[in-house]
Short mmCIF file of C-alpha atoms and ligand atoms in Angstrom, two decimals:
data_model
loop_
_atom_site.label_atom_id
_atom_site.label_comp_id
_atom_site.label_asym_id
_atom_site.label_seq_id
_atom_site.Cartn_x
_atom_site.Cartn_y
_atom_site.Cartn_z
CA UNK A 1 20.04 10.65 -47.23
CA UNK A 2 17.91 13.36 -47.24
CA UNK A 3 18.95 17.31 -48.73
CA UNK A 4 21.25 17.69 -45.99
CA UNK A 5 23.40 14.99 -46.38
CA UNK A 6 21.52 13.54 -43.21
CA UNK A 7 20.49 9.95 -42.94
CA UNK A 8 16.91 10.52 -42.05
CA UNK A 9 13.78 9.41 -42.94
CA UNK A 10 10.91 10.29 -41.27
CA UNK A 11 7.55 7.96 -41.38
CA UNK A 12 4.24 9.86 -41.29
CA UNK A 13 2.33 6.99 -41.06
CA UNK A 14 3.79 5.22 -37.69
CA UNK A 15 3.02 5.10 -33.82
CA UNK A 16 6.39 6.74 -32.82
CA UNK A 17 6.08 10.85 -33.42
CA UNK A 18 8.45 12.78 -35.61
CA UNK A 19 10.69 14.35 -32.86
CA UNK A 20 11.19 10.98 -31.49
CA UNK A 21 12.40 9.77 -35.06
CA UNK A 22 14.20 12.34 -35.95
CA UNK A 23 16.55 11.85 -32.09
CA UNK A 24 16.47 8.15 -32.58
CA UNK A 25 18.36 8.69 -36.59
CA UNK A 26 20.47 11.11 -35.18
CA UNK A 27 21.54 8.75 -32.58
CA UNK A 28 21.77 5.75 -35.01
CA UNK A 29 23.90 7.52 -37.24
CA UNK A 30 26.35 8.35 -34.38
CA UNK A 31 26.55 5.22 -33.14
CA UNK A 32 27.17 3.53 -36.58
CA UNK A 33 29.89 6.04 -36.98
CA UNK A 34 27.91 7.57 -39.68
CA UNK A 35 28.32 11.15 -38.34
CA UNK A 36 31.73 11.98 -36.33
CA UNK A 37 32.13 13.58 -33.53
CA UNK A 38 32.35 17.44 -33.92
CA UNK A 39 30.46 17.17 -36.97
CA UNK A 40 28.37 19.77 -37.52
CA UNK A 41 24.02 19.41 -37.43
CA UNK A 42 21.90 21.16 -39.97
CA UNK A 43 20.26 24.22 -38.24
CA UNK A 44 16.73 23.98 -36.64
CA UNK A 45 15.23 26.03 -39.59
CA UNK A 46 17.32 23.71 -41.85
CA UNK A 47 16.40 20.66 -40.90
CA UNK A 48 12.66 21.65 -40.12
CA UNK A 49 12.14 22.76 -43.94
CA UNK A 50 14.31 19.79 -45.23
CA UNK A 51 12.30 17.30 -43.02
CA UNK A 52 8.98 18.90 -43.50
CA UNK A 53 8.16 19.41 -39.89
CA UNK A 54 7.74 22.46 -37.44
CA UNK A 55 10.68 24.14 -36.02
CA UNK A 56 9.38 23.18 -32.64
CA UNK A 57 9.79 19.64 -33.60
CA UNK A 58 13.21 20.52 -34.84
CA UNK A 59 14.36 22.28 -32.03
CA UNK A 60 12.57 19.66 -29.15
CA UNK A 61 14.69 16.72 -30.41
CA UNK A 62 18.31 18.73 -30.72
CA UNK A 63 17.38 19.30 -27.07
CA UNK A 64 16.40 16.14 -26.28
CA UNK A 65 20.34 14.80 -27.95
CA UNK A 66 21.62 17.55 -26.41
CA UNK A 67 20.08 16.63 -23.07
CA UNK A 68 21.26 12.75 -23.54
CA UNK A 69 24.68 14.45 -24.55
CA UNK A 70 24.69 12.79 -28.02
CA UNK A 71 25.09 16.65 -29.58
CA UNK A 72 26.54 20.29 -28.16
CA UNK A 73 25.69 23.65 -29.25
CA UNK A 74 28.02 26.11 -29.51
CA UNK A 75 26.11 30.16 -29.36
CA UNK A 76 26.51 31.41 -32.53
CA UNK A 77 28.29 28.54 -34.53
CA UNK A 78 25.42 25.57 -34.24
CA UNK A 79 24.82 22.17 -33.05
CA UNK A 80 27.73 19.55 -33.46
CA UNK A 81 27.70 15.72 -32.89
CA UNK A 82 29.77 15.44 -29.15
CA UNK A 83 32.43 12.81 -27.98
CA UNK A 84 31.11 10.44 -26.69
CA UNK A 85 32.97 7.76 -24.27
CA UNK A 86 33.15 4.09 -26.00
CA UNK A 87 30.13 3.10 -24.18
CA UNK A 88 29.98 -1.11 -22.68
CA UNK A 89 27.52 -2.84 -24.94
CA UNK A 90 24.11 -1.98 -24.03
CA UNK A 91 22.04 -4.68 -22.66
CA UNK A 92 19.16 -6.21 -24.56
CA UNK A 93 16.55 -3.51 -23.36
CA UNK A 94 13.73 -5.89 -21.46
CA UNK A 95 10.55 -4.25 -20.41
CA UNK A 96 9.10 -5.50 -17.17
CA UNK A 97 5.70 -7.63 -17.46
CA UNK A 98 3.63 -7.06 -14.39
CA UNK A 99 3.14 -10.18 -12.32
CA UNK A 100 0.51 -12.53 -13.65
CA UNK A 101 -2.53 -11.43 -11.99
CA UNK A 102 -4.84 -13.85 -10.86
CA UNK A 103 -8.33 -13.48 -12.71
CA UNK A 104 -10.61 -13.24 -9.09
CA UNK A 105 -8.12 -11.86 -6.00
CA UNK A 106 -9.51 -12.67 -2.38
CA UNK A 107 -5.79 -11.61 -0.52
CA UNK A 108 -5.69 -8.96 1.97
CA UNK A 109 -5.12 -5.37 0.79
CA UNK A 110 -6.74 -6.08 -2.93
CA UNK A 111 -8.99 -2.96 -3.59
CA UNK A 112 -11.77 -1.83 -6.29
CA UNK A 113 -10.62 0.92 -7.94
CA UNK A 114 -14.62 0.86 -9.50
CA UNK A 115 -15.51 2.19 -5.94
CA UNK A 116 -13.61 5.60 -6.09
CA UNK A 117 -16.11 7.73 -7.46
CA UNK A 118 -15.53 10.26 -10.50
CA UNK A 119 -15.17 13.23 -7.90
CA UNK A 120 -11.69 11.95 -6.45
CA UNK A 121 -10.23 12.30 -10.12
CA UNK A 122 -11.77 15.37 -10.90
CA UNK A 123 -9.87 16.65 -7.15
CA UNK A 124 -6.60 16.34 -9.18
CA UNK A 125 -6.82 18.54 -11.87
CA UNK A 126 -6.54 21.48 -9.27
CA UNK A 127 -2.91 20.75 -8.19
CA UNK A 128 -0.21 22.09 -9.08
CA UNK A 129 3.79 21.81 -8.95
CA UNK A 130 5.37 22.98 -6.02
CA UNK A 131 9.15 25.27 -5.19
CA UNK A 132 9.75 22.74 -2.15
CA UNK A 133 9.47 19.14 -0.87
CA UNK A 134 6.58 18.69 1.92
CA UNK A 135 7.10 19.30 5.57
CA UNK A 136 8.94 15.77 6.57
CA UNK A 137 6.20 15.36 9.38
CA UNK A 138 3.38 15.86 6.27
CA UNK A 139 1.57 18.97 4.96
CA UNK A 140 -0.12 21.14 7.62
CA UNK A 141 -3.49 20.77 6.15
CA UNK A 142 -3.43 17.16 5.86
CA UNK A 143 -2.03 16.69 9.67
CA UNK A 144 -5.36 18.89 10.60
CA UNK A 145 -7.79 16.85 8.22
CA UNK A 146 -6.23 13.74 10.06
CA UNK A 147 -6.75 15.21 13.47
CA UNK A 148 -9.70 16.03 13.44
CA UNK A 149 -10.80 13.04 10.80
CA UNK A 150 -9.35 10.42 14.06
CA UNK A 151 -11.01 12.46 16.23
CA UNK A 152 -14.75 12.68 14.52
CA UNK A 153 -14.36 9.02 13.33
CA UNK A 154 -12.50 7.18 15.27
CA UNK A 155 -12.86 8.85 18.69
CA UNK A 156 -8.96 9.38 19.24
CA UNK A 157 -9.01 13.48 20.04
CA UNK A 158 -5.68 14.72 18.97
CA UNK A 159 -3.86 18.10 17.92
CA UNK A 160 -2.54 18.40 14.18
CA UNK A 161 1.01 18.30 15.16
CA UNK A 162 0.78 14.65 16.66
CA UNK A 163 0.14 13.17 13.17
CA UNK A 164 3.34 11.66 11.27
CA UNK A 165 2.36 11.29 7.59
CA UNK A 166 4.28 8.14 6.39
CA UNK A 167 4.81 6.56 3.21
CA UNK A 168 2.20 3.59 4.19
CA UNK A 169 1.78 1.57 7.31
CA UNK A 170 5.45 -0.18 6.72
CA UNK A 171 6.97 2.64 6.26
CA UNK A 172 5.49 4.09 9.17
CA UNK A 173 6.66 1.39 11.35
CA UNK A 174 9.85 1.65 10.56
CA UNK A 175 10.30 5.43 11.35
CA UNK A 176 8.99 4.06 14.76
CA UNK A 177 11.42 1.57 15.00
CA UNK A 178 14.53 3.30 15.03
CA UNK A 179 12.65 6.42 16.90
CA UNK A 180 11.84 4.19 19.85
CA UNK A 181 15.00 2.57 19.71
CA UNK A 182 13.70 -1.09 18.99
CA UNK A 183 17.08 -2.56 17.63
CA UNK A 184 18.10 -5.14 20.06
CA UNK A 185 14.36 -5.04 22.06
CA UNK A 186 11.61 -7.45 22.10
CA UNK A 187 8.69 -6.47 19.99
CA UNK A 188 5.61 -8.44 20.51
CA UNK A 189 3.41 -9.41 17.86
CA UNK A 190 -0.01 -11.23 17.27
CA UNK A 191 0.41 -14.38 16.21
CA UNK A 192 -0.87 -14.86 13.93
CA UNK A 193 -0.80 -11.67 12.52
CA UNK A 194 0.39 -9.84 10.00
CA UNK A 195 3.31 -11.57 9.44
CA UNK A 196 5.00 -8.87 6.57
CA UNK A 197 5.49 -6.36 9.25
CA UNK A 198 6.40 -8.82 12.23
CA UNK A 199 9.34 -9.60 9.71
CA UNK A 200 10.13 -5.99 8.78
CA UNK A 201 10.98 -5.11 12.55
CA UNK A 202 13.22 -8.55 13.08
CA UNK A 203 14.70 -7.08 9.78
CA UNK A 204 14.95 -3.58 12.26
CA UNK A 205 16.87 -5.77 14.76
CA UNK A 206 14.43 -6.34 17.32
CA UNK A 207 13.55 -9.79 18.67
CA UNK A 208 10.30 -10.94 17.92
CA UNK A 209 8.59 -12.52 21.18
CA UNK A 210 4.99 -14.46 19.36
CA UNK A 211 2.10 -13.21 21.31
CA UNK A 212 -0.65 -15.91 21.30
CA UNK A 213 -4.23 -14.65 20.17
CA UNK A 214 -7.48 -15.77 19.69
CA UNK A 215 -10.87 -14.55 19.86
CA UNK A 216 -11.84 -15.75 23.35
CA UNK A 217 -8.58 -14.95 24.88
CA UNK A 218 -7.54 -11.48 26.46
CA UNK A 219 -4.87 -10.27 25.04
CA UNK A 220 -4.56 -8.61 27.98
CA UNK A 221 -3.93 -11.95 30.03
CA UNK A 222 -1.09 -12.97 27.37
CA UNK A 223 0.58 -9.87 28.05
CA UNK A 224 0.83 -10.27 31.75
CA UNK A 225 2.24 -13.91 30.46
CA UNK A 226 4.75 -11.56 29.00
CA UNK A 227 5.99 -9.81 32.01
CA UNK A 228 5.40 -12.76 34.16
CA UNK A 229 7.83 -14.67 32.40
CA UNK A 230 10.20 -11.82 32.39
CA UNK A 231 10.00 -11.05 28.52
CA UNK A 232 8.41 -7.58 28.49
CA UNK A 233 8.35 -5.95 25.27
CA UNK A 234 9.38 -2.38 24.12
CA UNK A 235 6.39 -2.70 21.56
CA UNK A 236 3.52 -4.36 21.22
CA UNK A 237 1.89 -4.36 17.40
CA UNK A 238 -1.74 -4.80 17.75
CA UNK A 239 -5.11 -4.90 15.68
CA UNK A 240 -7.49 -4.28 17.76
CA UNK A 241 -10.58 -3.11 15.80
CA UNK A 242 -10.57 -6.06 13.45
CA UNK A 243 -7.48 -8.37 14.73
CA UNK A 244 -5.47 -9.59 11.39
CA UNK A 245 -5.84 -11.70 10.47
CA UNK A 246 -8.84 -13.96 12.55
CA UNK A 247 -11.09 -10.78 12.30
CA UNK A 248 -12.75 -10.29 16.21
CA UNK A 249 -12.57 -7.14 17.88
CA UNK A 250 -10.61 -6.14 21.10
CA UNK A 251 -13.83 -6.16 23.88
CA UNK A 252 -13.51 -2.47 26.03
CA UNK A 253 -12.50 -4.56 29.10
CA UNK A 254 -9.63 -6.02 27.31
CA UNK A 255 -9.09 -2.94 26.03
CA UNK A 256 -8.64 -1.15 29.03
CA UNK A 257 -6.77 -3.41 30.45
CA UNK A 258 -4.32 -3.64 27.56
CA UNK A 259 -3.91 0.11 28.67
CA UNK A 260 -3.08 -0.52 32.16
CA UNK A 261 -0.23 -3.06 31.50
CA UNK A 262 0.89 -0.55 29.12
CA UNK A 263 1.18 2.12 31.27
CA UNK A 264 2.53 -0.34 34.58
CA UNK A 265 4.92 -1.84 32.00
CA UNK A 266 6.79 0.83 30.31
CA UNK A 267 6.03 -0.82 26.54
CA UNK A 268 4.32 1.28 23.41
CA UNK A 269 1.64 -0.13 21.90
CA UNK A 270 1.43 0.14 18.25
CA UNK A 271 -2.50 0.00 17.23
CA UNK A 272 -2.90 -0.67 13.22
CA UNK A 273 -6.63 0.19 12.45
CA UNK A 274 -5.92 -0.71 9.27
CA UNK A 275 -9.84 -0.73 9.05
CA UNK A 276 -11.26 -0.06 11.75
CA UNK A 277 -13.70 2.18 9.61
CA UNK A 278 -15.45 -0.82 8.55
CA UNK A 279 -18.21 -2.61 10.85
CA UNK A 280 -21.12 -4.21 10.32
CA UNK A 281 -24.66 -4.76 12.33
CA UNK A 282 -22.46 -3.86 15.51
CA UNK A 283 -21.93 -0.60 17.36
CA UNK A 284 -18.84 1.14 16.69
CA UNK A 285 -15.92 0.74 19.05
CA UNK A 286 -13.74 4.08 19.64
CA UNK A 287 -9.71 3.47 18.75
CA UNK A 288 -7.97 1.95 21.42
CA UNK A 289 -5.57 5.35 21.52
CA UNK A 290 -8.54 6.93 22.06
CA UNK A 291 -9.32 5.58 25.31
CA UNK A 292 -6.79 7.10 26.75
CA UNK A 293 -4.80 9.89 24.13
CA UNK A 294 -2.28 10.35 26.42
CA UNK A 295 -1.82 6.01 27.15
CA UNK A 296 1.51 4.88 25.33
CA UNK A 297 -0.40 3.82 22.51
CA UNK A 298 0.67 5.05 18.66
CA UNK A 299 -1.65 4.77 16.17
CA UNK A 300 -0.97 3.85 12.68
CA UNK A 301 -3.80 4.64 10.00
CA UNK A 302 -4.19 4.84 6.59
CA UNK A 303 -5.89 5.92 3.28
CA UNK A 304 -5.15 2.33 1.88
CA UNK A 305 -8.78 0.71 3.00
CA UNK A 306 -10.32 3.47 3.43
CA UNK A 307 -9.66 5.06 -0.58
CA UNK A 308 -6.58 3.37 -2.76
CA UNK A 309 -3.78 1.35 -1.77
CA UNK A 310 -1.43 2.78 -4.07
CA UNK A 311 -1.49 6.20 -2.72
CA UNK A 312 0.91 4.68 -0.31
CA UNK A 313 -0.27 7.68 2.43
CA UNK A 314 -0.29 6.19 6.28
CA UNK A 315 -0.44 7.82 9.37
CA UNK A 316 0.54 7.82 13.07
CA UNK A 317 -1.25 9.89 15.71
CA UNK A 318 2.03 9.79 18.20
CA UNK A 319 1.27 10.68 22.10
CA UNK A 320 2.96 14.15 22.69
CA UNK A 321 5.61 12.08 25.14
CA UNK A 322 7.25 9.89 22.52
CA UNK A 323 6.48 13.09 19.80
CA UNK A 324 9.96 14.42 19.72
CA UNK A 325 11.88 11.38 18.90
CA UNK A 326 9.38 10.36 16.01
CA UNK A 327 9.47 13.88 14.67
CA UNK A 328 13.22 13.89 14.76
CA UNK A 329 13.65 10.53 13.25
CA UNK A 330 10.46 11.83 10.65
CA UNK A 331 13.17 14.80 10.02
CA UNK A 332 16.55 12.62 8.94
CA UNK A 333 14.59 10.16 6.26
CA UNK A 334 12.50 13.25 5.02
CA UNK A 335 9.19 12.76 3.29
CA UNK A 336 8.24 10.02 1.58
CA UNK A 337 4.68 11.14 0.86
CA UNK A 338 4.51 13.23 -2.64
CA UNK A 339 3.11 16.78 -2.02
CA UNK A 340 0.28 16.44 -4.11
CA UNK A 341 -1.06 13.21 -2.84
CA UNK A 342 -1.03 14.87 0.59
CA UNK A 343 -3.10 18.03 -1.17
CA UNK A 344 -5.87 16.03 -2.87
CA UNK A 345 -6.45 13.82 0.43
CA UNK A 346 -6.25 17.10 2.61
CA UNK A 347 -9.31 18.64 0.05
CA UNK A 348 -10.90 15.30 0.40
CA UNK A 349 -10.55 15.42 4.19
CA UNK A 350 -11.49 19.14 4.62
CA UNK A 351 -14.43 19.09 2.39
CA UNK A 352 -16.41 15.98 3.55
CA UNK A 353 -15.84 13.99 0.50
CA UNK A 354 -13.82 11.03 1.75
CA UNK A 355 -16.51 10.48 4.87
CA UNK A 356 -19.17 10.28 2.44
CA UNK A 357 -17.31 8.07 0.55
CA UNK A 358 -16.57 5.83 3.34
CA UNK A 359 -20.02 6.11 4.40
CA UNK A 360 -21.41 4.71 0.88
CA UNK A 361 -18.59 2.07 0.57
CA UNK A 362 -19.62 0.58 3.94
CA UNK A 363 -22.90 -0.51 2.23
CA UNK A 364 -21.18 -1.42 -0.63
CA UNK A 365 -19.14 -3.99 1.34
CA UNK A 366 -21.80 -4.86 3.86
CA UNK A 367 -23.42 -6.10 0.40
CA UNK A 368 -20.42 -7.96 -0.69
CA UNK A 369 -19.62 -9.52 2.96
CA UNK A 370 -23.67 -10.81 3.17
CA UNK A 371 -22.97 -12.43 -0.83
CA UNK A 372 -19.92 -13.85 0.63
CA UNK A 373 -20.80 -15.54 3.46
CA UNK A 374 -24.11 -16.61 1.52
CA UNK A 375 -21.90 -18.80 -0.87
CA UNK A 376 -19.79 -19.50 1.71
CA UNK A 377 -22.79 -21.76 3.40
CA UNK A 378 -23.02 -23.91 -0.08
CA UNK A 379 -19.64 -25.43 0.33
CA UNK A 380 -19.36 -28.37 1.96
CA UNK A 381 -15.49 -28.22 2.95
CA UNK A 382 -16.24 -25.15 5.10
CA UNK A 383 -17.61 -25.71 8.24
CA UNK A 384 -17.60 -22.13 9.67
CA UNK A 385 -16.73 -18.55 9.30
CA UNK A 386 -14.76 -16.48 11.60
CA UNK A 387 -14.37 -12.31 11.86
CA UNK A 388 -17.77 -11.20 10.35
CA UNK A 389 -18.75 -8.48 12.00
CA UNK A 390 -16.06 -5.94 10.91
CA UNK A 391 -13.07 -5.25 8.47
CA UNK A 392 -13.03 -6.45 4.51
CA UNK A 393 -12.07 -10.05 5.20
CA UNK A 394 -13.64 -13.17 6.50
CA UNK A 395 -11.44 -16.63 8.30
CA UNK A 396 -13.28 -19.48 6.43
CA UNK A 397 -12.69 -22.51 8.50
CA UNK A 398 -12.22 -25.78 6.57
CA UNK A 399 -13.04 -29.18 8.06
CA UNK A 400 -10.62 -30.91 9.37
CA UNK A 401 -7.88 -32.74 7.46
CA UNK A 402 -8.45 -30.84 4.43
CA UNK A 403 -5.04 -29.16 3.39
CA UNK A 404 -5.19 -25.22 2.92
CA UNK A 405 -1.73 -24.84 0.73
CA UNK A 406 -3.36 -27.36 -1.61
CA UNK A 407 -6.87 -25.69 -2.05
CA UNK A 408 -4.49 -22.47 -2.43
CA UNK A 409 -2.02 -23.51 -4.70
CA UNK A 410 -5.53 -25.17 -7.21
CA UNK A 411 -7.48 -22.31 -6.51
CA UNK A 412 -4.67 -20.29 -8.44
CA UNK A 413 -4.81 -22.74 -11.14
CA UNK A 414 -8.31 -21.60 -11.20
CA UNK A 415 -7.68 -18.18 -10.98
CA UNK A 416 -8.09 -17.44 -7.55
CA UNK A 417 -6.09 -15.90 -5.27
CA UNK A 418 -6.60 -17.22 -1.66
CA UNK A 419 -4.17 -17.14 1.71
CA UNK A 420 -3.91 -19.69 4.23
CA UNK A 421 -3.64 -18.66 7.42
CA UNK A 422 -1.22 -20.42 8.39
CA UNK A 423 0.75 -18.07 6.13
CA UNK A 424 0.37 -15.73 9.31
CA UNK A 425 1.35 -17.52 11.79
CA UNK A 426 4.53 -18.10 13.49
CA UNK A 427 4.17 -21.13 15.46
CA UNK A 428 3.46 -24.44 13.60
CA UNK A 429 0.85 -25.16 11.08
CA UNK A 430 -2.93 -24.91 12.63
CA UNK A 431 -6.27 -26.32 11.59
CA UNK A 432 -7.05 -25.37 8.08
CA UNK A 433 -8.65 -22.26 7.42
CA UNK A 434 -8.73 -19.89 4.40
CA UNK A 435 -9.04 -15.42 4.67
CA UNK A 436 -10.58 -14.63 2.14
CA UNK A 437 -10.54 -10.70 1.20
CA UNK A 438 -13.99 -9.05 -0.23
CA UNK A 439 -12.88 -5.76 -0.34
CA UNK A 440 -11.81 -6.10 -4.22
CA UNK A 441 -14.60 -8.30 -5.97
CA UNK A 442 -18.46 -6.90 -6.61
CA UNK A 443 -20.62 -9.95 -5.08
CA UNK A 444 -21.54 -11.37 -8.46
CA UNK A 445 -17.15 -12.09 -8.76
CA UNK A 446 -17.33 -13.22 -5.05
CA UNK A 447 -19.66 -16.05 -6.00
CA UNK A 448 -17.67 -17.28 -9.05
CA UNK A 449 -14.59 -16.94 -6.76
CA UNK A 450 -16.13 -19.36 -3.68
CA UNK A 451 -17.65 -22.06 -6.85
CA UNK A 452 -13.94 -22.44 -8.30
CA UNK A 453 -12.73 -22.50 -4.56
CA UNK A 454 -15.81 -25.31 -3.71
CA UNK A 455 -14.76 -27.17 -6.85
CA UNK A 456 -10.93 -27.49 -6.23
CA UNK A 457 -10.31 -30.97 -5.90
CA UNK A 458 -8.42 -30.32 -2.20
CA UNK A 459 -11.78 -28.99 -0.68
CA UNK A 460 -12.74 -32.70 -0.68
CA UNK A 461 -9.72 -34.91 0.01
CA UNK A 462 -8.87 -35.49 3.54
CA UNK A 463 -4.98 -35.83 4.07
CA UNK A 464 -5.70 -37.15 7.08
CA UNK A 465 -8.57 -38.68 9.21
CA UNK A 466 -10.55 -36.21 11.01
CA UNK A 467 -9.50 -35.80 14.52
C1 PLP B 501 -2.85 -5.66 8.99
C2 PLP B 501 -2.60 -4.55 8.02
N1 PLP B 501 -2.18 -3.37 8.48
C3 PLP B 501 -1.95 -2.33 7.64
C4 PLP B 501 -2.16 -2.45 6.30
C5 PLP B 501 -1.96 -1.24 5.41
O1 PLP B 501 -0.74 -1.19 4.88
P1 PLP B 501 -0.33 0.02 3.91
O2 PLP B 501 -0.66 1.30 4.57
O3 PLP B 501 1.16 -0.19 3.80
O4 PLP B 501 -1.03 -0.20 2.62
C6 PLP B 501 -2.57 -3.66 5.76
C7 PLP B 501 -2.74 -3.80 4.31
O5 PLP B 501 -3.14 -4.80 3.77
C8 PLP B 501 -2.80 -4.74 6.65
O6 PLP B 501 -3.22 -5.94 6.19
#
């Protein structure tokens, strides 16, 4: 007890600080029933000479009780321990570990933060709070920086008020879902492809109808399969600047005619250039949306490759005749997208800074892409590589009969992340082949990553004969 008749005792020499001592013995005391309620505090100036601190400190934790509802003040009389309802037990506070991360990560959508130069942290310190939430549809200086960013990058023309900002690419689908009406409809997806999202719109109540890919294919060709068989989508989700996850590109034939079974057909094509911004020794390919901006073709980008995947900030460029019904459905779930992430990529967008950044991270990852693919040619188990010439991922092929869950689930004793791809796929298990994800490892990390992969015991043991 301290001159007040108040059970606290404050230690200078520990981690927590004094206003957060002082609430927590306050709070002990009423919960051991030490003070009652409608007992009556020591005043501010009281307790701040008896306790040897500042008034502030004083008055900051009665607010903070008061706040919790552990004290009241009545004007004029003072501050009084409050009733307070028997409370259940509380539970044995647990604080959450984050998932054990593996040491070297080659999955999909692993970034290096060490890219993101000092000037994109320095762009935060100018914003500020804000009276309102953001437009639902996204801030009208991001939705310009967009526009005109798809249309000076990614040759997709396209006015300001076509762009949907979205809570990431999932996110964004789903607002897309329920504007087109996909419940109950076929939506066609690459397969393989990306199977997280394929799942998300079965989750949205659409059918999933498996639409076969591979790099010598036209996807075109499998369409028309579609509608020949009489199973013509509403959708069709698909990757064409770096198909995900085998890696080739959609040629401009294919392309085209992709468009013209689109339009003949009725069905939206959803185009995820999830990073598209990323090629290498080959000319670049305009968006498929841009082909034709007013095609039924939604695009879906976002910031995730391109800067940091925890921004969380995707985009659709929506053609002005399926605009309304996005917008609307944009308008009931509100926005997702905090207001001052949308201001610091708008400043990024309007003052050149995130197309020189892209411009120097493409030689950063050409780099890392030429280290991996170097290493790559030392292992034995591999016997090609697939999806070079764009994105932030190679396929590495693995001879046959070697088992690609096994070299994944060692490589993770190893601490390496890989995927199989038959993790994508929806049909039954292919021949073994790895993607392996250089977006997040600088090449010297890349090399340990493909000698622990090389020396997993899995990489040499045939399961079965080879074919
Ligand atoms: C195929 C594909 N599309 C889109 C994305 C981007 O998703 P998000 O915007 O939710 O980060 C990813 C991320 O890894 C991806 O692999």
């Amino acid at each position: 007890m301290n001159a007040l008749g108040l059970p606290i005792e404050l230690d200078r020499t520990a981690s927590t600080g004094l206003r957060q001592q002082i609430v927590e013995q306050v709070r002990g005391a009423v919960e051991r029933g030490v003070l009652l309620p409608d007992d009556p505090l020591p005043s501010t100036r009281a307790l701040a000479e008896a306790l040897a601190v500042s008034r502030t400190t004083a008055l900051e934790a009665y607010l903070e009780l008061e706040g919790d509802g552990w004290v009241y003040g009545v004007h004029g009389a003072g501050t009084f321990v409050a009733h307070r309802p028997a409370a259940a037990p509380a539970p044995t506070p647990v604080v959450l570990e984050p998932d054990d991360e593996p040491e070297l990560d080659l999955r999909a959508g692993t970034m290096d933060p060490g890219l993101v130069p000092d000037a994109w942290r320095a762009a935060w310190r100018a914003v500020s709070p804000r009276s309102f939430a953001p437009d639902p549809c996204g801030d009208p200086a991001l939705r310009s920086g967009l526009a005109a960013y798809l249309s000076s990058a990614r040759g997709l023309p396209c006015r300001p008020e076509e762009i949907v900002v979205c809570a990431g690419a999932s996110e964004a689908v789903t607002v897309l879902g329920l504007a087109l009406g996909w419940a109950g409809r076929a939506v066609a997806f690459e397969d393989p492809g990306y199977a997280d999202m394929r799942d998300l719109v079965v989750r949205l109540g659409a059918r999933h109808v498996p639409l076969p890919v591979d790099a010598a294919a036209p996807v075109a060709l499998a369409l028309e399969h579609l509608t020949a068989r009489g199973e013509t989508p509403a959708a069709v989700y698909l990757t064409p600047s770096h198909q995900f996850p085998l890696g080739h590109r959609l040629e401009e034939d294919d392309r085209r005619a992709v468009l013209a079974w689109a339009r003949r057909s009725g069905s939206v094509v959803v185009e995820d250039d999830y990073d598209g911004e990323f090629r290498f020794g080959v000319p670049p390919l305009p968006s498929l949306a841009g082909l034709d901006p007013d095609a039924p073709v939604v695009y879906l980008g976002t910031l995730s490759k391109v800067l940091d995947p925890s921004l969380r900030l995707a985009y659709l460029r929506v053609p002005p005749a399926l605009l309304p019904e996005v917008v609307h459905v944009r308008g009931l779930v509100g926005a997702t997208v905090s207001g001052q992430v949308q201001e610091v990529v708008a400043g990024w967008l309007a003052s050149g800074a995130l197309s020189r950044h892209i411009a120097r991270v493409r030689r950063v990852y050409a780099d890392r892409r030429a280290a991996l693919l170097r290493a790559l040619e030392e292992v034995p188990g591999v016997v090609g590589v697939r999806g070079i010439e764009a994105g932030l991922h190679v396929v590495a092929d693995l001879a046959p009969g070697i088992d690609a869950a096994a070299v994944v689930a060692q490589a993770r004793e190893r601490g390496v992340a890989v995927t199989s791809l038959d993790d994508f796929r929806s049909s039954p298990p292919g021949p073994p082949a790895l993607l392996l994800h250089h977006g997040g490892l600088d090449p010297q990390s890349l090399r340990e990553a493909v000698r622990r992969l090389a020396g997993c015991a899995a990489m040499g043991v045939r399961t079965s004969p080879p074919a």
